[in-house]
Amino acid sequence: MQEAVLSPLATWQTFYVLIGSAAATLTGLMFVVVTLIAGDRVRVPSSSEAFTTFNTPNVAHFSLALLVAAVLSAPWQALWQTGVLLGLCGLGGVTYVIIVARRLRRQKDYQPVLEDWLFHTVFPLVSYTALVVAAILLPGYPAPALFVIAAATMLLLFIGIHNAWDNVTYIAIELNKPCLLYTSDAADDL
């Protein structure tokens, strides 16, 4: 009887192996990028608050996607146990989004635009809230709940990818602009 109850998790095994692998790889790439940026002579803003405000959530989203993949790949005895752990992950994510929103408002190095607010607060909040709701529904309605969990996890991966790309292009283009001093001597050299 227990196998029949847990069979919905077994059907998602391949999906979560792929999601977990992608999340782990993307998390590792974030470390590589930060290491390369630190080794390069990038003009750093007046504080690292903006850098951590815009980069740390990506690692958090990738890590949560990896955790969800691990949780749903574990051999659980009952779906309610899985739901409790996923619900706690979702609540932690909601709490973290509130922290990120406060950091976005507080940092002074970059003025967030609508896209930043959407991808750093609204979309993650939707994803983590969906995870909480699906976790609550998982024991009674496993098939639809697992689809919602999959969608929420994919959304976190896409948010992280978007934000990482946005951060890297901003750093590469905006922060690496040469600082040109216009002087009469420089004009003569041209």
Coordinates of N, CA and C in Angstrom, one line a residue:
M1 N 0.8 -1.2 0.0 CA 0.0 0.0 0.0 C 0.9 1.3 0.0
Q2 N 1.9 1.3 0.8 CA 2.8 2.4 0.9 C 3.4 2.7 -0.5
E3 N 3.8 1.7 -1.3 CA 4.4 2.0 -2.6 C 3.4 2.7 -3.5
A4 N 2.1 2.3 -3.4 CA 1.1 2.9 -4.3 C 0.9 4.4 -3.9
V5 N 1.1 4.7 -2.6 CA 1.0 6.1 -2.2 C 2.2 6.9 -2.7
L6 N 3.3 6.4 -2.7 CA 4.5 7.1 -3.0 C 4.9 7.0 -4.5
S7 N 4.1 6.3 -5.3 CA 4.5 6.1 -6.7 C 4.5 7.5 -7.5
P8 N 3.7 8.5 -7.1 CA 3.8 9.8 -7.8 C 5.2 10.3 -7.7
L9 N 5.9 10.1 -6.6 CA 7.3 10.6 -6.4 C 8.2 9.9 -7.4
A10 N 8.0 8.6 -7.5 CA 8.9 7.8 -8.4 C 8.8 8.2 -9.9
T11 N 7.6 8.7 -10.3 CA 7.5 9.1 -11.7 C 8.2 10.4 -12.0
W12 N 8.6 11.1 -10.9 CA 9.3 12.4 -11.1 C 10.8 12.3 -10.9
Q13 N 11.3 11.1 -10.7 CA 12.7 10.9 -10.4 C 13.6 11.5 -11.4
T14 N 13.4 11.2 -12.7 CA 14.3 11.7 -13.8 C 14.2 13.2 -13.8
F15 N 13.1 13.8 -13.7 CA 12.9 15.2 -13.7 C 13.8 15.9 -12.6
Y16 N 13.7 15.4 -11.4 CA 14.4 16.0 -10.3 C 15.9 15.7 -10.4
V17 N 16.3 14.6 -11.0 CA 17.8 14.4 -11.2 C 18.3 15.5 -12.2
L18 N 17.5 15.8 -13.2 CA 17.9 16.9 -14.1 C 17.9 18.2 -13.4
I19 N 16.9 18.5 -12.7 CA 16.8 19.8 -12.0 C 17.9 20.0 -11.0
G20 N 18.1 18.9 -10.2 CA 19.2 18.9 -9.2 C 20.5 19.1 -9.8
S21 N 20.8 18.5 -10.9 CA 22.1 18.6 -11.6 C 22.3 20.0 -12.1
A22 N 21.2 20.6 -12.7 CA 21.3 21.9 -13.2 C 21.5 22.9 -12.1
A23 N 20.8 22.8 -11.0 CA 20.9 23.7 -9.9 C 22.3 23.6 -9.3
A24 N 22.8 22.4 -9.1 CA 24.2 22.3 -8.6 C 25.2 22.9 -9.5
T25 N 25.1 22.7 -10.8 CA 26.0 23.2 -11.8 C 26.0 24.8 -11.8
L26 N 24.7 25.3 -11.8 CA 24.6 26.8 -11.8 C 25.1 27.4 -10.5
T27 N 24.9 26.7 -9.4 CA 25.5 27.2 -8.1 C 27.0 27.3 -8.2
G28 N 27.6 26.2 -8.7 CA 29.1 26.2 -8.9 C 29.6 27.3 -9.8
L29 N 28.8 27.5 -10.9 CA 29.2 28.6 -11.8 C 29.2 29.9 -11.2
M30 N 28.2 30.1 -10.3 CA 28.2 31.4 -9.6 C 29.4 31.6 -8.8
F31 N 30.0 30.6 -8.2 CA 31.2 30.7 -7.4 C 32.4 31.0 -8.4
V32 N 32.4 30.4 -9.5 CA 33.4 30.7 -10.5 C 33.4 32.1 -10.9
V33 N 32.2 32.6 -11.3 CA 32.1 34.0 -11.7 C 32.5 35.0 -10.7
V34 N 32.1 34.8 -9.4 CA 32.5 35.7 -8.4 C 34.0 35.6 -8.2
T35 N 34.6 34.5 -8.3 CA 36.0 34.4 -8.1 C 36.7 35.1 -9.2
L36 N 36.2 35.0 -10.5 CA 36.8 35.7 -11.6 C 36.7 37.2 -11.5
I37 N 35.5 37.6 -11.0 CA 35.3 39.0 -10.8 C 36.2 39.6 -9.7
A38 N 36.4 38.8 -8.7 CA 37.3 39.3 -7.6 C 38.7 39.3 -8.0
G39 N 39.1 38.4 -9.0 CA 40.5 38.4 -9.5 C 40.8 39.5 -10.5
D40 N 39.7 40.0 -11.1 CA 39.8 41.0 -12.2 C 39.8 42.4 -11.5
R41 N 40.3 43.4 -12.2 CA 40.3 44.7 -11.7 C 39.0 45.4 -12.1
V42 N 37.9 45.0 -11.5 CA 36.7 45.6 -11.8 C 36.5 46.8 -10.8
R43 N 36.0 47.9 -11.4 CA 35.7 49.1 -10.6 C 34.5 48.7 -9.6
V44 N 34.8 48.5 -8.4 CA 33.9 48.1 -7.4 C 33.1 49.3 -6.9
P45 N 31.8 49.1 -6.7 CA 31.0 50.2 -6.2 C 31.5 50.6 -4.8
S46 N 31.0 51.7 -4.2 CA 31.5 52.2 -2.9 C 31.3 51.1 -1.8
S47 N 30.4 50.2 -1.9 CA 30.3 49.2 -1.0 C 29.9 47.9 -1.7
S48 N 30.1 46.8 -1.0 CA 29.7 45.5 -1.6 C 28.3 45.2 -1.4
E49 N 27.5 46.1 -0.8 CA 26.1 45.8 -0.4 C 25.3 45.5 -1.7
A50 N 25.4 46.3 -2.7 CA 24.7 46.0 -3.9 C 25.1 44.7 -4.6
F51 N 26.4 44.4 -4.5 CA 26.9 43.2 -5.1 C 26.2 42.0 -4.4
T52 N 26.2 42.0 -3.1 CA 25.6 40.9 -2.4 C 24.1 40.9 -2.5
T53 N 23.5 42.1 -2.5 CA 22.1 42.2 -2.7 C 21.6 41.5 -4.0
F54 N 22.3 41.7 -5.0 CA 21.9 41.2 -6.3 C 22.4 39.8 -6.7
N55 N 23.5 39.4 -6.0 CA 24.1 38.1 -6.4 C 23.7 36.9 -5.4
T56 N 23.7 37.2 -4.1 CA 23.4 36.2 -3.2 C 22.0 35.5 -3.4
P57 N 21.0 36.2 -3.7 CA 19.7 35.5 -4.0 C 19.8 34.4 -5.1
N58 N 20.7 34.6 -6.1 CA 20.8 33.6 -7.1 C 21.3 32.3 -6.5
V59 N 22.3 32.4 -5.7 CA 22.8 31.2 -5.0 C 21.7 30.5 -4.2
A60 N 20.9 31.4 -3.5 CA 19.8 30.9 -2.6 C 18.8 30.1 -3.5
H61 N 18.4 30.7 -4.6 CA 17.4 30.1 -5.5 C 17.9 28.8 -6.1
F62 N 19.1 28.8 -6.5 CA 19.7 27.6 -7.1 C 19.8 26.5 -6.0
S63 N 20.2 26.9 -4.8 CA 20.4 25.9 -3.7 C 19.0 25.4 -3.3
L64 N 18.0 26.2 -3.3 CA 16.7 25.7 -2.9 C 16.2 24.7 -4.0
A65 N 16.4 25.0 -5.2 CA 16.0 24.1 -6.3 C 16.7 22.8 -6.1
L66 N 18.0 22.8 -5.7 CA 18.8 21.6 -5.5 C 18.2 20.8 -4.3
L67 N 17.8 21.6 -3.2 CA 17.2 20.9 -2.0 C 15.9 20.3 -2.4
V68 N 15.0 21.0 -3.1 CA 13.7 20.4 -3.5 C 14.0 19.1 -4.3
A69 N 14.9 19.1 -5.2 CA 15.2 17.9 -6.0 C 15.7 16.8 -5.1
A70 N 16.5 17.1 -4.1 CA 17.0 16.1 -3.2 C 15.8 15.5 -2.4
V71 N 15.0 16.4 -1.9 CA 13.9 16.0 -1.0 C 12.9 15.1 -1.8
L72 N 12.6 15.5 -3.0 CA 11.7 14.6 -3.8 C 12.3 13.4 -4.4
S73 N 13.6 13.3 -4.3 CA 14.3 12.0 -4.7 C 14.6 11.1 -3.6
A74 N 14.3 11.5 -2.3 CA 14.6 10.7 -1.2 C 13.5 9.6 -1.0
P75 N 13.8 8.5 -0.4 CA 12.8 7.4 -0.2 C 11.9 7.7 1.0
W76 N 10.9 8.5 0.9 CA 10.0 8.9 2.0 C 9.1 7.8 2.3
Q77 N 8.7 7.7 3.6 CA 7.7 6.7 4.0 C 6.3 7.2 3.8
A78 N 6.1 8.5 3.8 CA 4.7 9.0 3.6 C 4.9 10.4 3.0
L79 N 3.9 10.8 2.2 CA 3.9 12.1 1.5 C 3.8 13.3 2.4
W80 N 3.2 13.1 3.6 CA 3.1 14.2 4.5 C 4.4 14.7 5.0
Q81 N 5.4 13.7 5.2 CA 6.7 14.1 5.6 C 7.4 14.9 4.5
T82 N 7.2 14.5 3.3 CA 7.8 15.3 2.2 C 7.2 16.7 2.2
G83 N 5.9 16.8 2.4 CA 5.1 18.0 2.4 C 5.6 19.0 3.5
V84 N 5.9 18.4 4.7 CA 6.3 19.3 5.8 C 7.7 19.9 5.4
L85 N 8.6 19.1 4.9 CA 9.9 19.6 4.6 C 9.9 20.6 3.5
L86 N 9.1 20.4 2.4 CA 8.9 21.3 1.3 C 8.2 22.6 1.8
G87 N 7.3 22.5 2.7 CA 6.6 23.6 3.2 C 7.5 24.5 4.0
L88 N 8.4 23.9 4.8 CA 9.4 24.7 5.5 C 10.4 25.4 4.6
C89 N 10.7 24.7 3.5 CA 11.6 25.3 2.5 C 10.9 26.5 1.9
G90 N 9.7 26.4 1.6 CA 8.9 27.5 1.0 C 8.8 28.7 1.9
L91 N 8.5 28.4 3.2 CA 8.4 29.4 4.2 C 9.7 30.1 4.4
G92 N 10.8 29.4 4.4 CA 12.2 30.0 4.4 C 12.4 30.9 3.2
G93 N 11.9 30.4 2.1 CA 12.1 31.2 0.9 C 11.3 32.5 0.9
V94 N 10.1 32.5 1.4 CA 9.2 33.7 1.6 C 9.9 34.7 2.5
T95 N 10.4 34.1 3.6 CA 11.2 35.0 4.6 C 12.4 35.6 3.9
Y96 N 13.1 34.9 3.1 CA 14.3 35.4 2.5 C 13.9 36.5 1.4
V97 N 12.8 36.3 0.7 CA 12.4 37.3 -0.3 C 12.1 38.6 0.5
I98 N 11.5 38.6 1.6 CA 11.3 39.8 2.4 C 12.6 40.5 2.8
I99 N 13.6 39.7 3.2 CA 14.9 40.2 3.5 C 15.5 40.8 2.2
V100 N 15.4 40.2 1.1 CA 16.0 40.7 -0.2 C 15.3 42.0 -0.5
A101 N 14.0 42.1 -0.4 CA 13.3 43.4 -0.7 C 13.8 44.5 0.2
R102 N 14.0 44.2 1.5 CA 14.6 45.3 2.4 C 16.0 45.7 1.9
R103 N 16.8 44.7 1.5 CA 18.1 45.0 1.0 C 18.1 45.8 -0.3
L104 N 17.1 45.5 -1.2 CA 17.0 46.3 -2.4 C 16.7 47.7 -2.1
R105 N 15.8 48.0 -1.2 CA 15.5 49.4 -0.8 C 16.6 50.1 -0.1
R106 N 17.4 49.4 0.7 CA 18.4 50.0 1.5 C 19.7 50.3 0.8
Q107 N 20.1 49.5 -0.2 CA 21.4 49.7 -0.8 C 21.3 50.9 -1.7
K108 N 22.4 51.6 -1.8 CA 22.5 52.9 -2.5 C 23.3 52.9 -3.8
D109 N 23.9 51.8 -4.1 CA 24.8 51.8 -5.3 C 24.1 51.7 -6.6
Y110 N 22.9 51.2 -6.6 CA 22.2 51.0 -7.9 C 20.7 51.2 -7.6
Q111 N 20.0 51.9 -8.5 CA 18.6 52.2 -8.3 C 17.8 51.1 -9.0
P112 N 17.2 50.2 -8.3 CA 16.4 49.1 -9.0 C 15.3 49.6 -9.8
V113 N 15.1 49.0 -11.0 CA 14.0 49.3 -11.9 C 13.0 48.2 -11.8
L114 N 11.9 48.3 -12.5 CA 10.8 47.4 -12.4 C 11.2 45.9 -12.6
E115 N 12.1 45.7 -13.6 CA 12.5 44.4 -13.8 C 13.3 43.8 -12.6
D116 N 14.1 44.6 -12.0 CA 14.8 44.1 -10.8 C 13.8 43.7 -9.7
W117 N 12.8 44.6 -9.4 CA 11.8 44.2 -8.4 C 11.0 43.0 -8.8
L118 N 10.7 42.8 -10.0 CA 10.0 41.6 -10.5 C 10.8 40.3 -10.2
F119 N 12.1 40.4 -10.7 CA 12.9 39.1 -10.7 C 13.6 38.9 -9.3
H120 N 13.6 39.9 -8.5 CA 14.3 39.7 -7.2 C 13.3 39.6 -6.0
T121 N 12.0 40.0 -6.3 CA 11.0 39.9 -5.2 C 9.7 39.2 -5.6
V122 N 9.1 39.8 -6.6 CA 7.7 39.3 -7.0 C 7.8 37.8 -7.5
F123 N 8.6 37.5 -8.5 CA 8.6 36.2 -9.0 C 9.1 35.1 -8.0
P124 N 10.2 35.4 -7.2 CA 10.6 34.5 -6.2 C 9.5 34.3 -5.1
L125 N 8.8 35.4 -4.8 CA 7.7 35.2 -3.8 C 6.6 34.3 -4.4
V126 N 6.3 34.5 -5.6 CA 5.3 33.6 -6.3 C 5.7 32.2 -6.2
S127 N 7.0 31.9 -6.5 CA 7.5 30.6 -6.5 C 7.5 29.9 -5.1
Y128 N 8.0 30.7 -4.1 CA 8.1 30.1 -2.8 C 6.6 29.9 -2.2
T129 N 5.7 30.9 -2.5 CA 4.4 30.7 -2.0 C 3.7 29.5 -2.7
A130 N 3.9 29.3 -4.0 CA 3.4 28.1 -4.6 C 3.9 26.8 -4.0
L131 N 5.2 26.9 -3.6 CA 5.8 25.7 -3.0 C 5.1 25.4 -1.6
V132 N 4.8 26.4 -0.9 CA 4.1 26.3 0.4 C 2.8 25.7 0.2
V133 N 2.0 26.2 -0.7 CA 0.6 25.7 -1.0 C 0.7 24.3 -1.5
A134 N 1.6 24.0 -2.5 CA 1.7 22.7 -3.0 C 2.1 21.7 -1.9
A135 N 3.0 22.1 -1.0 CA 3.4 21.2 0.1 C 2.2 20.8 1.0
I136 N 1.4 21.8 1.2 CA 0.2 21.5 2.0 C -0.8 20.6 1.3
L137 N -0.9 20.7 0.0 CA -1.8 19.9 -0.8 C -1.2 18.5 -1.1
L138 N 0.1 18.4 -1.0 CA 0.8 17.2 -1.5 C 0.2 15.8 -1.0
P139 N -0.1 15.7 0.3 CA -0.6 14.4 0.7 C -2.0 14.0 0.2
G140 N -2.9 15.0 0.0 CA -4.2 14.8 -0.5 C -4.4 14.8 -2.0
Y141 N -3.6 15.6 -2.7 CA -3.6 15.8 -4.1 C -2.2 15.7 -4.7
P142 N -1.6 14.5 -4.7 CA -0.2 14.5 -5.1 C 0.1 14.9 -6.6
A143 N -0.8 14.5 -7.5 CA -0.5 14.7 -8.9 C -0.4 16.2 -9.2
P144 N -1.5 17.0 -8.9 CA -1.4 18.4 -9.2 C -0.3 19.1 -8.3
A145 N -0.2 18.7 -7.1 CA 0.8 19.4 -6.2 C 2.2 19.2 -6.7
L146 N 2.5 18.0 -7.3 CA 3.8 17.8 -7.8 C 4.1 18.6 -9.1
F147 N 3.1 18.9 -9.9 CA 3.2 19.8 -11.0 C 3.5 21.2 -10.6
V148 N 2.8 21.6 -9.5 CA 3.1 23.0 -9.0 C 4.5 23.1 -8.4
I149 N 4.9 22.0 -7.7 CA 6.3 22.0 -7.1 C 7.3 22.1 -8.3
A150 N 7.0 21.3 -9.3 CA 8.0 21.3 -10.5 C 8.0 22.7 -11.1
A151 N 6.8 23.3 -11.3 CA 6.8 24.7 -11.9 C 7.5 25.7 -11.0
A152 N 7.3 25.6 -9.7 CA 7.9 26.6 -8.8 C 9.4 26.4 -8.8
T153 N 9.9 25.1 -8.9 CA 11.3 24.9 -8.9 C 11.9 25.4 -10.2
M154 N 11.3 25.1 -11.3 CA 11.7 25.6 -12.6 C 11.8 27.2 -12.6
L155 N 10.7 27.8 -12.0 CA 10.7 29.2 -12.0 C 11.9 29.8 -11.2
L156 N 12.3 29.1 -10.1 CA 13.5 29.5 -9.3 C 14.7 29.4 -10.2
L157 N 14.9 28.3 -11.0 CA 16.0 28.2 -11.8 C 16.1 29.3 -12.9
F158 N 14.9 29.6 -13.5 CA 14.9 30.6 -14.5 C 15.1 32.0 -13.9
I159 N 14.6 32.3 -12.7 CA 14.9 33.5 -12.0 C 16.4 33.7 -11.8
G160 N 17.0 32.6 -11.3 CA 18.4 32.6 -11.0 C 19.3 32.8 -12.2
I161 N 18.9 32.2 -13.3 CA 19.6 32.3 -14.6 C 19.5 33.8 -15.1
H162 N 18.2 34.3 -15.1 CA 18.0 35.7 -15.5 C 18.8 36.6 -14.7
N163 N 18.8 36.5 -13.4 CA 19.4 37.4 -12.5 C 21.0 37.3 -12.6
A164 N 21.5 36.1 -12.8 CA 22.9 35.9 -12.9 C 23.4 36.6 -14.2
W165 N 22.6 36.4 -15.3 CA 23.0 37.0 -16.6 C 22.9 38.5 -16.5
D166 N 21.9 39.0 -15.8 CA 21.7 40.5 -15.6 C 22.9 41.0 -14.8
N167 N 23.3 40.3 -13.8 CA 24.4 40.8 -13.0 C 25.7 40.8 -13.7
V168 N 26.0 39.7 -14.4 CA 27.3 39.6 -15.1 C 27.4 40.6 -16.2
T169 N 26.3 40.8 -17.0 CA 26.4 41.8 -18.0 C 26.5 43.2 -17.5
Y170 N 25.8 43.5 -16.4 CA 26.0 44.8 -15.7 C 27.4 45.0 -15.3
I171 N 28.0 44.0 -14.7 CA 29.4 44.1 -14.2 C 30.4 44.2 -15.4
A172 N 30.1 43.4 -16.4 CA 31.0 43.4 -17.6 C 30.9 44.8 -18.4
I173 N 29.7 45.3 -18.5 CA 29.6 46.5 -19.3 C 29.7 47.8 -18.5
E174 N 28.9 47.9 -17.4 CA 28.9 49.1 -16.7 C 30.1 49.4 -15.8
L175 N 30.5 48.3 -15.0 CA 31.6 48.5 -14.1 C 32.9 48.4 -14.7
N176 N 33.0 47.9 -15.9 CA 34.3 47.9 -16.6 C 34.5 49.0 -17.6
K177 N 33.6 49.9 -17.6 CA 33.8 51.1 -18.6 C 35.1 51.8 -18.2
P178 N 35.9 52.1 -19.1 CA 37.2 52.8 -18.8 C 36.8 54.2 -18.3
C179 N 37.6 54.6 -17.4 CA 37.4 55.9 -16.8 C 38.3 56.9 -17.6
L180 N 37.6 57.6 -18.5 CA 38.4 58.5 -19.4 C 38.4 59.9 -18.8
L181 N 39.6 60.4 -18.6 CA 39.8 61.8 -18.2 C 40.1 62.6 -19.4
Y182 N 39.3 63.6 -19.6 CA 39.5 64.5 -20.7 C 40.4 65.6 -20.3
T183 N 41.6 65.7 -20.9 CA 42.5 66.8 -20.6 C 42.9 67.4 -21.9
S184 N 43.5 68.5 -21.9 CA 44.0 69.1 -23.1 C 45.2 68.3 -23.7
D185 N 46.0 67.7 -22.8 CA 47.1 66.8 -23.3 C 46.5 65.6 -24.0
A186 N 45.5 65.0 -23.5 CA 44.9 63.8 -24.0 C 44.3 64.2 -25.4
A187 N 43.7 65.4 -25.5 CA 43.1 65.8 -26.8 C 44.2 66.0 -27.8
D188 N 45.3 66.4 -27.4 CA 46.5 66.6 -28.4 C 47.0 65.3 -28.9
D189 N 46.9 64.3 -28.0 CA 47.4 62.9 -28.5 C 46.5 62.3 -29.5
L190 N 45.2 62.7 -29.5 CA 44.3 62.2 -30.5 C 44.5 62.8 -31.8

